[in-house]
Short mmCIF file of C-alpha atoms in Angstrom, two decimals:
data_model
loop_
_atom_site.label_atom_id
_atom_site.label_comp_id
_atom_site.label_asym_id
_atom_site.label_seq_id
_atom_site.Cartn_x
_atom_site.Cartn_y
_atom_site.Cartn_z
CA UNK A 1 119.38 29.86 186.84
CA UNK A 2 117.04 26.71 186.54
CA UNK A 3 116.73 25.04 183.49
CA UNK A 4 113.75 23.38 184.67
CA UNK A 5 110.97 22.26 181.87
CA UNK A 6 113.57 23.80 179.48
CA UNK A 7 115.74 22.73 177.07
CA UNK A 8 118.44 20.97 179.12
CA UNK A 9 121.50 22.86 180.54
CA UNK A 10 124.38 23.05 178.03
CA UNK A 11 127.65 21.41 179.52
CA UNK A 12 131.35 22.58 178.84
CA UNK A 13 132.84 19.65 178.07
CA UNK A 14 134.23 19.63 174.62
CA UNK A 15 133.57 23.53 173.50
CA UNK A 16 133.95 26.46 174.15
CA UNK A 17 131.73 28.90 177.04
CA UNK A 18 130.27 31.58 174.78
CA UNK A 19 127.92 34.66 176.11
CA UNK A 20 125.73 36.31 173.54
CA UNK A 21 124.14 39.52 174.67
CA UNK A 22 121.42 40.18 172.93
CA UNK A 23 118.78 38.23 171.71
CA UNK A 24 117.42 39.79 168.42
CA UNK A 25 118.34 37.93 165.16
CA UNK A 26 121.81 38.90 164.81
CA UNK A 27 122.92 37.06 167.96
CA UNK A 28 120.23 33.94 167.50
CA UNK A 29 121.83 33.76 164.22
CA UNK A 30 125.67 33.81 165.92
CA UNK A 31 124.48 31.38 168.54
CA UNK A 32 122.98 29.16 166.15
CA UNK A 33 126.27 28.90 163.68
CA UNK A 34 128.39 28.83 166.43
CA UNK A 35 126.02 25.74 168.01
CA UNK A 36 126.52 23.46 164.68
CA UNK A 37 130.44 24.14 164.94
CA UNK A 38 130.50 23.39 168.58
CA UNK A 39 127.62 21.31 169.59
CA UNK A 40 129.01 20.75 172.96
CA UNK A 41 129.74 24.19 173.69
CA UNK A 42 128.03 25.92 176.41
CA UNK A 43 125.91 28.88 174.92
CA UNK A 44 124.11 31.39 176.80
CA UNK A 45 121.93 34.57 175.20
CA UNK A 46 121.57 37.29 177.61
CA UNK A 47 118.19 39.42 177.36
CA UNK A 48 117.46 42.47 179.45
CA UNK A 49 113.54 41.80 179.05
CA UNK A 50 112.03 38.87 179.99
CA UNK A 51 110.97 38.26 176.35
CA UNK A 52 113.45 37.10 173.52
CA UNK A 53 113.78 38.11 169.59
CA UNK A 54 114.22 41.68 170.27
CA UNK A 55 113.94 43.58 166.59
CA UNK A 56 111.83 40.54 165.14
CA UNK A 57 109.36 41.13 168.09
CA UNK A 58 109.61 45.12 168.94
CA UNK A 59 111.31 46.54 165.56
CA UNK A 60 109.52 44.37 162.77
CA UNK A 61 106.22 46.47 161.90
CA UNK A 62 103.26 44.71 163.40
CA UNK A 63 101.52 44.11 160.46
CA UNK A 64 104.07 42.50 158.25
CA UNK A 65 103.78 38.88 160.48
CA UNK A 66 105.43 36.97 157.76
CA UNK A 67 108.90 38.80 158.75
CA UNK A 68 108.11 37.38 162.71
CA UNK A 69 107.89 33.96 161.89
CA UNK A 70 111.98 33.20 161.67
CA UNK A 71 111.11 33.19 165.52
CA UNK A 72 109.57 29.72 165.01
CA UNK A 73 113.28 29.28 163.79
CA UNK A 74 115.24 30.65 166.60
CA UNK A 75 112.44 28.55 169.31
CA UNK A 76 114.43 25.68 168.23
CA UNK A 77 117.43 27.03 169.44
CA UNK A 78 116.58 27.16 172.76
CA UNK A 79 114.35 24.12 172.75
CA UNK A 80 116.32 21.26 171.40
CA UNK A 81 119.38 22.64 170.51
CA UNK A 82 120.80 23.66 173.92
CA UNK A 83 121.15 27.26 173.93
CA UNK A 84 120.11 28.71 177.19
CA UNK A 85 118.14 31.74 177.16
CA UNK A 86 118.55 34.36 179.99
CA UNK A 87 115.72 37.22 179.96
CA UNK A 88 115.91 39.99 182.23
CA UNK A 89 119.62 40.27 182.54
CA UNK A 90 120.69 43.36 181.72
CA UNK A 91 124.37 43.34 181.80
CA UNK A 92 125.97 46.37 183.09
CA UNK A 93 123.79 46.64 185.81
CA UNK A 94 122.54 42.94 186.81
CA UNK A 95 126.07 41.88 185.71
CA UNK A 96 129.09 43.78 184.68
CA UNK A 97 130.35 43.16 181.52
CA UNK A 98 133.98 42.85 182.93
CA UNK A 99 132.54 39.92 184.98
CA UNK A 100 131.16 38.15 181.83
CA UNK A 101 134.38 38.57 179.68
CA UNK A 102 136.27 37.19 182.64
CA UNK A 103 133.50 34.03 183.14
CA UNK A 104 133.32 33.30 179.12
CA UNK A 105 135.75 32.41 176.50
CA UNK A 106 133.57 34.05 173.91
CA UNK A 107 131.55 37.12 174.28
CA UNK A 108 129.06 38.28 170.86
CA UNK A 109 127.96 42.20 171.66
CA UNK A 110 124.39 41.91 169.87
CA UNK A 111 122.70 44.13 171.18
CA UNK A 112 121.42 46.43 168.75
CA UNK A 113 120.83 49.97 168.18
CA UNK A 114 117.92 51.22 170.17
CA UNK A 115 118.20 54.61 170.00
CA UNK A 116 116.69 57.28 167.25
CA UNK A 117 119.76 59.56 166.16
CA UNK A 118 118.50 62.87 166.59
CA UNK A 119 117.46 65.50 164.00
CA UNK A 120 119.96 67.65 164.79
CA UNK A 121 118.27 71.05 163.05
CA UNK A 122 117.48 74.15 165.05
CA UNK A 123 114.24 73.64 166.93
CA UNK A 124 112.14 74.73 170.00
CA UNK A 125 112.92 72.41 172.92
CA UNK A 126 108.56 71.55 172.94
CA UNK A 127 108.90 71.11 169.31
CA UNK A 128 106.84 67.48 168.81
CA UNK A 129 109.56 65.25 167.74
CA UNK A 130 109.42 61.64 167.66
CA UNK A 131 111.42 59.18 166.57
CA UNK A 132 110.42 56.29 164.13
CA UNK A 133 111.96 53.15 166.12
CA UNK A 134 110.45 54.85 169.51
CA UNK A 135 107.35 55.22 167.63
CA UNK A 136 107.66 51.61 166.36
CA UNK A 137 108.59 50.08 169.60
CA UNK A 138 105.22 51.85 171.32
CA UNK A 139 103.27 50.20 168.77
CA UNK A 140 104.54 46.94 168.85
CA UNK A 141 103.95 46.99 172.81
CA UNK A 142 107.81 47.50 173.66
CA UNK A 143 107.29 47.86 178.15
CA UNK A 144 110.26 50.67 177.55
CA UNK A 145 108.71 52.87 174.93
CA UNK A 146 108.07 56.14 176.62
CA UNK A 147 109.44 58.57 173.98
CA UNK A 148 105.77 59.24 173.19
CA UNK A 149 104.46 60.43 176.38
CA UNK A 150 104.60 64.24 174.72
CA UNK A 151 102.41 62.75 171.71
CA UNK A 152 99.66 61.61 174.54
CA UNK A 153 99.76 64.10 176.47
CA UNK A 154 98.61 66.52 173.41
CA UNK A 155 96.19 63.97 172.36
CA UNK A 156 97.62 61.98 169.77
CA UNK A 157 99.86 62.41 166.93
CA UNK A 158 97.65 64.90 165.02
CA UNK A 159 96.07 64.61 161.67
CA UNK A 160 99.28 66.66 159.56
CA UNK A 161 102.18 64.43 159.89
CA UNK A 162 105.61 64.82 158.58
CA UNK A 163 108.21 61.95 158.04
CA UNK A 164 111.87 62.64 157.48
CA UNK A 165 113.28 59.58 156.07
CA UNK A 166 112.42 57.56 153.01
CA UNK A 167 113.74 53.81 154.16
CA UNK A 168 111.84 51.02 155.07
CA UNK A 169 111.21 52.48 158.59
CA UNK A 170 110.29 55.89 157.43
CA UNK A 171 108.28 53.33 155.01
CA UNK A 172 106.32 51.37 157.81
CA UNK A 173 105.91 54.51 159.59
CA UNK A 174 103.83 55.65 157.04
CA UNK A 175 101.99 52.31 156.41
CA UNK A 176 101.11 52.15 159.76
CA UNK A 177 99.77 55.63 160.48
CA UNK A 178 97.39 55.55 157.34
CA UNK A 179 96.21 51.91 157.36
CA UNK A 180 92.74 51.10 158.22
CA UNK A 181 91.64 49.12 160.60
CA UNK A 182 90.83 46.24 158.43
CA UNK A 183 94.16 46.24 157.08
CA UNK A 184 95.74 45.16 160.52
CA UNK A 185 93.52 41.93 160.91
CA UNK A 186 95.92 39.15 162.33
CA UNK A 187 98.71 41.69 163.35
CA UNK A 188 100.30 42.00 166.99
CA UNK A 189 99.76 46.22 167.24
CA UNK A 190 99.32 47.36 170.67
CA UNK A 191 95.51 48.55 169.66
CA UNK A 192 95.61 50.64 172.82
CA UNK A 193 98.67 52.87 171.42
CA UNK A 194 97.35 52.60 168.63
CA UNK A 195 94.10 54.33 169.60
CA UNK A 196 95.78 57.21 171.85
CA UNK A 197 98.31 58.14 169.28
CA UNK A 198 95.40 57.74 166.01
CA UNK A 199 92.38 58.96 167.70
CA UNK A 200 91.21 60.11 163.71
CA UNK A 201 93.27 58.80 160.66
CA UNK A 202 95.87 61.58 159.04
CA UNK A 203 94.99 63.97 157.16
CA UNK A 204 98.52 64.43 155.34
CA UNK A 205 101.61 62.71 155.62
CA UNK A 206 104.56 64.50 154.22
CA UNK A 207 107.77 62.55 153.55
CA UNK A 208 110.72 64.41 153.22
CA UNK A 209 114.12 62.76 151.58
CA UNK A 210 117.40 64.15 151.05
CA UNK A 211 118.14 61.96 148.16
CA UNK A 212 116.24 61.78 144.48
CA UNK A 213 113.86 59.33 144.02
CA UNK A 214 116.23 56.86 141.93
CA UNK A 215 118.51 56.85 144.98
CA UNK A 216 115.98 56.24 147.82
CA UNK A 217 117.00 53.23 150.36
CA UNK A 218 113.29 51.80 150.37
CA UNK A 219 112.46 48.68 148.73
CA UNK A 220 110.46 48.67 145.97
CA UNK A 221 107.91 46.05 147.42
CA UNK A 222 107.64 48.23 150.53
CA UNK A 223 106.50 51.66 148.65
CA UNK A 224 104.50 49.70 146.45
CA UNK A 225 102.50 48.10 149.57
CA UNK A 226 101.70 51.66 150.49
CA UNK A 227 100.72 53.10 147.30
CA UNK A 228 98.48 50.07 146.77
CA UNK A 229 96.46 51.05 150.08
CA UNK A 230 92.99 52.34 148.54
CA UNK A 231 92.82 54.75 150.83
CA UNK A 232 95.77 56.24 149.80
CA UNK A 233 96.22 59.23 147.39
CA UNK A 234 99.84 59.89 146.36
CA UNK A 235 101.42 62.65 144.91
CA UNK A 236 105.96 63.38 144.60
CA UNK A 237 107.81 66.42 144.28
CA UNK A 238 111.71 66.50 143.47
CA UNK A 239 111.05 63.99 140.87
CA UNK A 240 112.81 65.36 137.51
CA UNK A 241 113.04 63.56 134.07
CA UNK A 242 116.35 61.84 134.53
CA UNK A 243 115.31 60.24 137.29
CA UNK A 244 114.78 56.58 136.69
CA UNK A 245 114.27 53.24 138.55
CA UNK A 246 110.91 51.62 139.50
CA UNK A 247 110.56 54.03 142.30
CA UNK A 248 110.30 56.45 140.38
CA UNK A 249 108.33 54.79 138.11
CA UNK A 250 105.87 53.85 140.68
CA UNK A 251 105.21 57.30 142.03
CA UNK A 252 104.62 59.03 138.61
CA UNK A 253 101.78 56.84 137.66
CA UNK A 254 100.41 56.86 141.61
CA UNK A 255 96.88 58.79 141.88
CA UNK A 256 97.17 62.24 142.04
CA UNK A 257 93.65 62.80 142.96
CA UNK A 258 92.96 64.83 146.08
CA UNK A 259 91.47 63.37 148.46
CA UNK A 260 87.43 62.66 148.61
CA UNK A 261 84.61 60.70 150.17
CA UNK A 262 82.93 58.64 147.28
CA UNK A 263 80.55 55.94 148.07
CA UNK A 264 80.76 56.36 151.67
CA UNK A 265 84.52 55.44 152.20
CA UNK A 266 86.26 57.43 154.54
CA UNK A 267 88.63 60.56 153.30
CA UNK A 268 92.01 59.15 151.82
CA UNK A 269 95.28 60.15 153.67
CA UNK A 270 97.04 62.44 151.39
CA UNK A 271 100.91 61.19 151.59
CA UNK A 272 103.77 63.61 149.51
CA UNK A 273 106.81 62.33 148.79
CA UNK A 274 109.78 65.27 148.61
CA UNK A 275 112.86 64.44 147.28
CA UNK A 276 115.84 66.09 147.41
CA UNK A 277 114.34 68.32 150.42
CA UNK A 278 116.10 68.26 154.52
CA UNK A 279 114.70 69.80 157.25
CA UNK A 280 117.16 73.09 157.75
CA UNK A 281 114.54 73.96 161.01
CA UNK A 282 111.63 73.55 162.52
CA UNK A 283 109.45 76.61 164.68
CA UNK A 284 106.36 76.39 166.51
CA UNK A 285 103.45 78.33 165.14
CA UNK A 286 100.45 79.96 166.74
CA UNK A 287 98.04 77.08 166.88
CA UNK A 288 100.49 75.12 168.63
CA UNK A 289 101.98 72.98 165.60
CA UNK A 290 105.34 73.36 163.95
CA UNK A 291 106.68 74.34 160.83
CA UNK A 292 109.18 72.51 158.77
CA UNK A 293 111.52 74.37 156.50
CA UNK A 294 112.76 72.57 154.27
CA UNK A 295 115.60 72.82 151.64
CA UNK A 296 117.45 71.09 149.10
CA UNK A 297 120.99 70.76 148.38
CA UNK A 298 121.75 73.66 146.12
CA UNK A 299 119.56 75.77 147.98
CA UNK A 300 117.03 75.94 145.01
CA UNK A 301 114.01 75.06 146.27
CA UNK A 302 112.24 75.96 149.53
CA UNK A 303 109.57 74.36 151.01
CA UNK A 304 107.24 74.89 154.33
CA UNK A 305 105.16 72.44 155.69
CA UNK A 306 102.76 72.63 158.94
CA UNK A 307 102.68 69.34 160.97
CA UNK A 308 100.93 68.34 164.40
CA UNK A 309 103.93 65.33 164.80
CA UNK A 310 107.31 64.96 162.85
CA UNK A 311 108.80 61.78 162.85
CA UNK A 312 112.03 61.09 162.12
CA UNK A 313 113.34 58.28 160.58
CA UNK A 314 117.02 59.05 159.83
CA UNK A 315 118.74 55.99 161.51
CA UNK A 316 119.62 54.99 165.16
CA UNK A 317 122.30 54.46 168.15
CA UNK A 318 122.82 52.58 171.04
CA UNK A 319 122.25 55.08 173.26
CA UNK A 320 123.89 57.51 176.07
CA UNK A 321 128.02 56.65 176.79
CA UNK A 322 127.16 57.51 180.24
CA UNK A 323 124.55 54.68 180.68
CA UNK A 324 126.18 51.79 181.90
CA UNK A 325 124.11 49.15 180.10
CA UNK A 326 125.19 50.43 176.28
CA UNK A 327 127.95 48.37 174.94
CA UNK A 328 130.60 51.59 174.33
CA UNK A 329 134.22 51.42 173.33
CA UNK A 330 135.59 49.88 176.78
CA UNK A 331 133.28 46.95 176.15
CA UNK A 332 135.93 45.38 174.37
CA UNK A 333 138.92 42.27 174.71
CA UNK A 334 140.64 39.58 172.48
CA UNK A 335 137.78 37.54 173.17
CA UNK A 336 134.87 39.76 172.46
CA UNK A 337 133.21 40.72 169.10
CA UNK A 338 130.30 42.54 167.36
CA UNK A 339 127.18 41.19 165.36
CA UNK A 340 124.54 42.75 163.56
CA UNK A 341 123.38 46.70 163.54
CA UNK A 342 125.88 47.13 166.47
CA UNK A 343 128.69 46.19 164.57
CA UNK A 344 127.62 47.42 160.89
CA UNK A 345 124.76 50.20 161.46
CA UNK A 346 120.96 50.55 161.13
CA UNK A 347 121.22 48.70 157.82
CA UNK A 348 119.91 45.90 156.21
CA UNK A 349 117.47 43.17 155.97
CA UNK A 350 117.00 40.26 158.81
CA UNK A 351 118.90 38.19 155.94
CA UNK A 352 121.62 40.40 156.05
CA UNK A 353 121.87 39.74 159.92
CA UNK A 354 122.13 36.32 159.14
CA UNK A 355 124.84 36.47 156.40
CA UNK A 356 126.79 38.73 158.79
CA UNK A 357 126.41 36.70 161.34
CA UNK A 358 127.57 33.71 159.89
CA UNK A 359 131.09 35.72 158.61
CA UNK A 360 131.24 36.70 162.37
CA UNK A 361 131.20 32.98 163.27
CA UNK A 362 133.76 32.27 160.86
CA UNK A 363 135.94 35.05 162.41
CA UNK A 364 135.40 32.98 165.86
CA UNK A 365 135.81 29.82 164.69
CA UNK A 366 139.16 30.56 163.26
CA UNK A 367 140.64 32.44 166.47
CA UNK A 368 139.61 29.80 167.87
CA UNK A 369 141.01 27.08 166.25
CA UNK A 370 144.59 29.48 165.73
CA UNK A 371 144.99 29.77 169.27
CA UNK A 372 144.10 33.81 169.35
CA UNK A 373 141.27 32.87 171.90
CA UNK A 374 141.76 30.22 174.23
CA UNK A 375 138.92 28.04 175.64
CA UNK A 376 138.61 27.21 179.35
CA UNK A 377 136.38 29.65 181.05
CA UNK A 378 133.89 28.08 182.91
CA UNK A 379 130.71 30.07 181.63
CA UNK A 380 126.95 30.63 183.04
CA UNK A 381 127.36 28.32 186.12
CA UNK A 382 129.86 30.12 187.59
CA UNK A 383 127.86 33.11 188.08
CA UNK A 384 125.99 31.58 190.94
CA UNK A 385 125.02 33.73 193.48
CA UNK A 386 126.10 37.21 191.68
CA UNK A 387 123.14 37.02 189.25
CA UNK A 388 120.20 38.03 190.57
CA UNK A 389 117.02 36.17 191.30
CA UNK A 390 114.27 36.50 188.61
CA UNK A 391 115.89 35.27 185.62
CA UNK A 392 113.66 34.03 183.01
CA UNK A 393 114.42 30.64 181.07
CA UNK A 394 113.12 29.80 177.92
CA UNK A 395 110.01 27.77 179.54
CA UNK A 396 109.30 30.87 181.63
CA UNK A 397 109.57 32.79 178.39
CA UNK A 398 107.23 30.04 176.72
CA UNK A 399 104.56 30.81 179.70
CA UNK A 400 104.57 34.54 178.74
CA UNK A 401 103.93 33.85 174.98
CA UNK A 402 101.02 31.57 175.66
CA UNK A 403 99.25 33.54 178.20
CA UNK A 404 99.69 36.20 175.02
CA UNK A 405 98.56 34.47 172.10
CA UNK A 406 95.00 32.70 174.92
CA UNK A 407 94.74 36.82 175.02
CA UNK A 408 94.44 37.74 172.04
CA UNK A 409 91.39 39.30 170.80
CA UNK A 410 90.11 37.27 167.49
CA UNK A 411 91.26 39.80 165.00
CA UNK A 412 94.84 39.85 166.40
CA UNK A 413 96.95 37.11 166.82
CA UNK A 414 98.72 38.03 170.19
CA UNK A 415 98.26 40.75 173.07
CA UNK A 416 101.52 41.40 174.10
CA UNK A 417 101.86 42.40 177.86
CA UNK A 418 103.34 46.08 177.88
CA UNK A 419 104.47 45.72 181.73
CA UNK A 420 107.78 43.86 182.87
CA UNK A 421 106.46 43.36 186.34
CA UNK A 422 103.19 41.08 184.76
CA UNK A 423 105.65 39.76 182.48
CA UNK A 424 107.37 38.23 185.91
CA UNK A 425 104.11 37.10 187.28
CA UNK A 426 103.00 35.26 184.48
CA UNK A 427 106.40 33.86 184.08
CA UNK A 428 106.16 32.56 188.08
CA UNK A 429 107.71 35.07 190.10
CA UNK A 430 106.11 36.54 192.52
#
């Protein structure tokens, strides 16, 4: 790889050869605390796209730009403090993972967990499921979100939408979906996803959660965003009188207005929260919906609901063991440790991934310095000739982001490119 009009190539003398795969926040974070302890050590973040940040850039909802901006953070990584960023490596196919354990004295899995965990409820095999980081991904401009192709191909999401979930991605999903147009001024949405999958705002969003209200995993400031949308009219079942906490709180003094046009505005999106409701299964009906039946616990209460789209939003994984690229069981050594969702689940805030990451830097830092991992290896440079040609440094990586933010239309504050292969172009490759 060249380091040219980058931040100059780390060197090994004096610390340790350390591979980070993945370059979402969890392993910027690891890179960066394992930097200040070893500022001679030679650190290398593997991407599989050509574009770093991962979650920050393709998980964080569009709209909420505030939560992006710790990439102005991590740019200084690669910049001045001599982390070398590798883009469109994916290792298990451009490199084997054996190959990088062998080459590295450190290897940090951060990788993530891409994949929606499945519904797992008796349901037609057409039945229009999506899930909510696919859904996410597509509208943040992710090149590899195709989950949605059934959504276009029936001509959008629909206007009677079901969520099952009630975290802060069943959360966003909801934001998202409703929000006027006005509302994502300055955001980074792919407008053209946006538009096939939201031809005409919802009608209905029903959320469905397992747990009561005093027990759901959303934060307060998130549910209070959405219920402070004006065109918004909320309304909660499940909620009983023991159930306390300023979620609950919040949705028993929400509207509970139905939905009308008054001085011209448009028709509010009517959004029911359910709690203590699962999907038990989901049929098709005649005018080519579905039907959600939904129970709770004790079997007590029964509810149907009709929707064009459910999405779920019920947690993720990293994927299929038989693809070669997901960091299963085998990837695994003396030498080789876990950061962020990969390590702990689909959990917490980007703070959290940074005070994990920093007790997973600890945990290095002593093996190291206890002998349990020995330092030596001789890192990036030796994989000369068996990487492949087109990898993208941090300046080609810079190229990308400003051809993306000169792009950008003036209500938006970047146009991501969708594409890998323009992605390559733009970075110099031909």
């Amino acid at each position: 790889m060249s380091d040219e009009d980058g931040a100059a190539a780390p060197t090994c003398a004096g610390g340790p050869s350390i591979a980070v795969i993945g370059s979402g926040p969890s392993g910027c974070y690891v890179a960066q605390f394992l930097g200040k302890q070893w500022p001679n050590a030679d650190i290398t973040i593997f991407e599989r796209l050509p574009t770093p940040y991962g979650l920050i850039r393709y998980g964080v909802a569009p709209d909420h730009q505030g939560s992006k901006a710790v990439t102005k953070q991590f740019d200084r990584l690669f910049t001045t403090g001599g982390v070398r960023f590798a883009g469109n490596v994916t290792v298990g196919r451009d490199v084997e993972f054996e190959r990088i354990t062998e080459l590295f004295d450190i290897v940090v899995l951060a990788t993530g967990l891409p994949a929606d965990r499945e519904l797992g409820v008796p349901r037609p095999a057409d039945a229009p499921v999506i899930g909510a980081g696919g859904l996410l991904r597509a509208l943040n401009g992710h090149p590899h979100a195709i989950a949605l192709h059934g959504a276009s191909a029936r001509g959008g999401l629909g206007r009677r939408l079901v969520v099952v979930g009630m975290g802060n991605v069943a959360i966003d999903v909801v934001r998202l979906l409703s929000k006027e147009a006005s509302g994502l001024v300055g955001s980074d949405i792919d407008d053209q996803v946006r538009q096939l999958l939201l031809p005409e705002s919802p009608a209905s969003i029903e959320v469905l959660s397992r747990s009561s209200a005093g027990q759901a995993k959303c934060d307060v400031s998130m549910l209070r965003e959405v219920l402070s949308m004006p065109n918004i009219a909320a309304t909660a079942t499940g909620l009983t009188p023991h159930d306390d906490g300023p979620i609950a709180e919040m949705l028993r003094s929400a509207s509970t207005e139905s939905p009308e046009t008054t001085d011209g505005a448009e028709t509010r999106t009517r959004v029911a929260f359910h709690f203590r409701l699962s999907p038990e299964r989901i049929e098709g009906t005649a005018g080519g919906g579905s039907r959600v039946h939904a129970v709770s616990e004790d079997g007590s209460r029964h509810v149907d609901l009709v929707a064009d789209t459910i999405v779920t939003a019920i947690g993720f994984t990293h994927g299929c063991e038989a693809d070669p690229c997901c960091p299963t069981t085998t990837w695994s050594g003396a030498h080789v440790y876990r950061v962020g969702w990969l390590s702990r689940g689909s959990v917490g805030t980007v703070a959290d991934n940074r005070k994990q990451a920093r007790a997973v830097a600890d945990v290095i830092i002593d093996d190291v310095n206890a002998g349990r991992v020995s330092v030596g290896r001789p890192g990036f440079r030796a994989l000369g000739p068996s990487m492949h040609a087109r990898v993208v440094s941090f300046a080609q990586w810079r190229r990308i982001e400003e051809f993306e933010l000169s792009s950008a239309p003036p209500d938006r504050c970047r146009r991501k490119i969708t594409d890998v292969d323009h992605m390559l172009a733009v970075a110099g490759y031909p």
